[in-house]
PDB file of C-alpha atoms in Angstrom:
ATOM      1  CA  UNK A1432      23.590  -0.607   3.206  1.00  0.00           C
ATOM      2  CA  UNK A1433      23.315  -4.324   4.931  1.00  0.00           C
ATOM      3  CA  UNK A1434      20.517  -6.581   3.509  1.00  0.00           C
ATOM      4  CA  UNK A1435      19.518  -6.448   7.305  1.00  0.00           C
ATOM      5  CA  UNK A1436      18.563  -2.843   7.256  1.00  0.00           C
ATOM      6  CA  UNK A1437      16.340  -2.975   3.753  1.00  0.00           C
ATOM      7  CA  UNK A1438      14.031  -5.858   5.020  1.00  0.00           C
ATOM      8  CA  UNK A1439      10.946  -3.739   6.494  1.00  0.00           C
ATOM      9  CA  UNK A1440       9.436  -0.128   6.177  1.00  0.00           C
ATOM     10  CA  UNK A1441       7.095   1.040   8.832  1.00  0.00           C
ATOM     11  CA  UNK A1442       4.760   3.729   9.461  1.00  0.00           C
ATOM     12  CA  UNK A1443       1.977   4.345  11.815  1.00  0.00           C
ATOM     13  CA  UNK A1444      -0.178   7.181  12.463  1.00  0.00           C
ATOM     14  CA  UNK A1445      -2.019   7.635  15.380  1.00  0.00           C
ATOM     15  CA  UNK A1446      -4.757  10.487  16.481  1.00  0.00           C
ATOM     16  CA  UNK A1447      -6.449  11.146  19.553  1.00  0.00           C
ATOM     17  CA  UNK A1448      -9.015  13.729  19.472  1.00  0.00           C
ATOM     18  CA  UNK A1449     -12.002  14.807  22.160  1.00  0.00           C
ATOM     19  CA  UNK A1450     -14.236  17.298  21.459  1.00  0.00           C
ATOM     20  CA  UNK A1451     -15.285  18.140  25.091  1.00  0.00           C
ATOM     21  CA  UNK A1452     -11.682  19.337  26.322  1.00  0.00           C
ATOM     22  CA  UNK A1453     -10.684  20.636  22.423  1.00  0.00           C
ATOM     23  CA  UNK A1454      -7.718  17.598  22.496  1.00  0.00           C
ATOM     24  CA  UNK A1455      -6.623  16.875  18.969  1.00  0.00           C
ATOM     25  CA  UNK A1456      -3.406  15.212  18.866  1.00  0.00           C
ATOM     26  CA  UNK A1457      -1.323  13.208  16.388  1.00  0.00           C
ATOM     27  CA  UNK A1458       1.517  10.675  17.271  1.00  0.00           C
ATOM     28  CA  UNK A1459       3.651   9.652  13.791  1.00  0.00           C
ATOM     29  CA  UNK A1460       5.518   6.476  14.581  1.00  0.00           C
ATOM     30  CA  UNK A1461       8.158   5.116  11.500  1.00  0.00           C
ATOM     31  CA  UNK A1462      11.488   2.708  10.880  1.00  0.00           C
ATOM     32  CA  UNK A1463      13.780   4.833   8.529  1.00  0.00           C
ATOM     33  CA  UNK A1464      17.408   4.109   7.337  1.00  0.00           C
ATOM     34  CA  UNK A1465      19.875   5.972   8.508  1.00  0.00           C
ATOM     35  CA  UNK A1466      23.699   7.435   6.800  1.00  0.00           C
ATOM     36  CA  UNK A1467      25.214   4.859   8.397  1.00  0.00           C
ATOM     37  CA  UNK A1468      25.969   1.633   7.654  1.00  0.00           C
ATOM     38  CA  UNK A1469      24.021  -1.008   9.756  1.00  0.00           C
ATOM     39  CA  UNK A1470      21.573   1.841  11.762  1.00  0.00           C
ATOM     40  CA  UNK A1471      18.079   2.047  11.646  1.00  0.00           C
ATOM     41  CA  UNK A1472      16.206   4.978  13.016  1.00  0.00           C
ATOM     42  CA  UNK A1473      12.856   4.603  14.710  1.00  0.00           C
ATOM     43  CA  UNK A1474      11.404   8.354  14.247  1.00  0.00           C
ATOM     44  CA  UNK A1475       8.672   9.615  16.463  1.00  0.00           C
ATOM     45  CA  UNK A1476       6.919  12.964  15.592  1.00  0.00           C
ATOM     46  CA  UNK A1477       4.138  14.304  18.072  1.00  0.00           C
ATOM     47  CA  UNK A1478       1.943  17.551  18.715  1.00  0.00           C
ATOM     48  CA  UNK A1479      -1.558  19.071  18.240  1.00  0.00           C
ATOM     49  CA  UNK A1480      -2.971  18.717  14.999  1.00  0.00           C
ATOM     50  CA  UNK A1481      -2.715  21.631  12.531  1.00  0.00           C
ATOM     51  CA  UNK A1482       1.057  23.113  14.572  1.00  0.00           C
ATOM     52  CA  UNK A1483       4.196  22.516  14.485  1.00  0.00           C
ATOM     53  CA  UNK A1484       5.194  18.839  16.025  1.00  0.00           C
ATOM     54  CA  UNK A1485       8.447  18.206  17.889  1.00  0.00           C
ATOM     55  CA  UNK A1486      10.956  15.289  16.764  1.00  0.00           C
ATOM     56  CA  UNK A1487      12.754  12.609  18.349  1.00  0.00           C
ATOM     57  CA  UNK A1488      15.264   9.761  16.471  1.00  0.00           C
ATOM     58  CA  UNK A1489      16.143   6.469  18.445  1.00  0.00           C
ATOM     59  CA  UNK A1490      19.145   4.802  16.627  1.00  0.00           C
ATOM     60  CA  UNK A1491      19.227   1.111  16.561  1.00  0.00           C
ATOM     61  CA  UNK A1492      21.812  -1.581  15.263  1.00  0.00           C
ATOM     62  CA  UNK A1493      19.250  -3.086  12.925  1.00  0.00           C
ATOM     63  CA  UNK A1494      15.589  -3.131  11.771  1.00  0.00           C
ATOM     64  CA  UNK A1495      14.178  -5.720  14.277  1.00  0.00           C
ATOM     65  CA  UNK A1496      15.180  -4.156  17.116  1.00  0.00           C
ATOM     66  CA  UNK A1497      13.753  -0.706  15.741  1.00  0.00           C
ATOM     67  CA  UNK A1498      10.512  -2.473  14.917  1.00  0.00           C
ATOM     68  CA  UNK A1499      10.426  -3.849  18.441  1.00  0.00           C
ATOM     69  CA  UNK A1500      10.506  -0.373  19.553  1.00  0.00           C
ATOM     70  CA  UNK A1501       8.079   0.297  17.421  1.00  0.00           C
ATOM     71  CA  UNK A1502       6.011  -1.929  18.601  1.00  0.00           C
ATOM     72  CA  UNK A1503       6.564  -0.820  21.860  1.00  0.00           C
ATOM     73  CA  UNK A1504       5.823   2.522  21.481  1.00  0.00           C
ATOM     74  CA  UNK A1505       2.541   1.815  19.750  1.00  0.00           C
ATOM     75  CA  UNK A1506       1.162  -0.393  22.641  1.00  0.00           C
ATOM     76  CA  UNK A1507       1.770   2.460  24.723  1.00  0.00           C
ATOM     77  CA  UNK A1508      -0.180   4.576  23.202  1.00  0.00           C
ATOM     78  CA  UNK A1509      -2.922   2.690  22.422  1.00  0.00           C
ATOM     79  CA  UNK A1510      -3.871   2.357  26.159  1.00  0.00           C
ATOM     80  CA  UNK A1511      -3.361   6.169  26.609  1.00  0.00           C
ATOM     81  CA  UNK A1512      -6.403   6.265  23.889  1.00  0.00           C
ATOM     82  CA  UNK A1513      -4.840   7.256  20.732  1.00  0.00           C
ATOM     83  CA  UNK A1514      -6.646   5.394  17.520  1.00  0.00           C
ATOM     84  CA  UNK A1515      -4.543   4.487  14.261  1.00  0.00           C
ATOM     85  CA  UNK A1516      -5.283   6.596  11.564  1.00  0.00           C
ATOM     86  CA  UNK A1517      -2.687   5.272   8.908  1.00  0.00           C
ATOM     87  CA  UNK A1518      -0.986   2.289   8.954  1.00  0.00           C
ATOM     88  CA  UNK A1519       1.562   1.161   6.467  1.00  0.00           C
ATOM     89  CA  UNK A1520       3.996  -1.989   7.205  1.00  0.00           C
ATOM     90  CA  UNK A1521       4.758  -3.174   4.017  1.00  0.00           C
ATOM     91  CA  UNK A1522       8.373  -5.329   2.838  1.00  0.00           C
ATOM     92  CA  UNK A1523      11.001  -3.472   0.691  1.00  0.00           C
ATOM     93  CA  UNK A1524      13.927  -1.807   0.611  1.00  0.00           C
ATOM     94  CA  UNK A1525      13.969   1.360   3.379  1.00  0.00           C
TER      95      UNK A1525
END
């Protein structure tokens, strides 16, 4: 694996809950290596709390670009109200 790729390690999670309408939803953002050479994956995972989530893997050529999406997404969903519940960006190896 490229020294490129090994740089950062992301994860965020986010929740969003409301009582009054029974919403309790989770949004799991993260920067994972991939089997390939130079790829990184940004992985999004989203559902209602407590059930099964659905999956969804954006390859990209290298970790910045994956942590701009990252970025990105987490913008996004910060205006639609979700709060962060975990958040770990650390350096070290993916």
């Amino acid at each position: 694996m490229s020294q490129s790729c090994s740089q950062v390690q992301l994860l965020v999670v986010l929740e969003r809950r409301d009582p009054a309408i029974n919403m309790k939803r989770f949004y799991v953002l993260s920067v994972e290596p991939t089997l390939f050479d130079d790829d990184v994956a940004l992985v999004r995972e989203w559902g209602r709390l407590g059930s099964s989530c659905r999956r969804r893997l954006d390859l990209f050529p290298g970790a910045a670009q994956a942590q701009c999406s990252l970025e990105t997404w987490l913008a996004r969903k910060k205006r639609k109200g979700y709060q962060v519940a975990l958040d770990e960006r650390q350096s070290g190896p993916l």
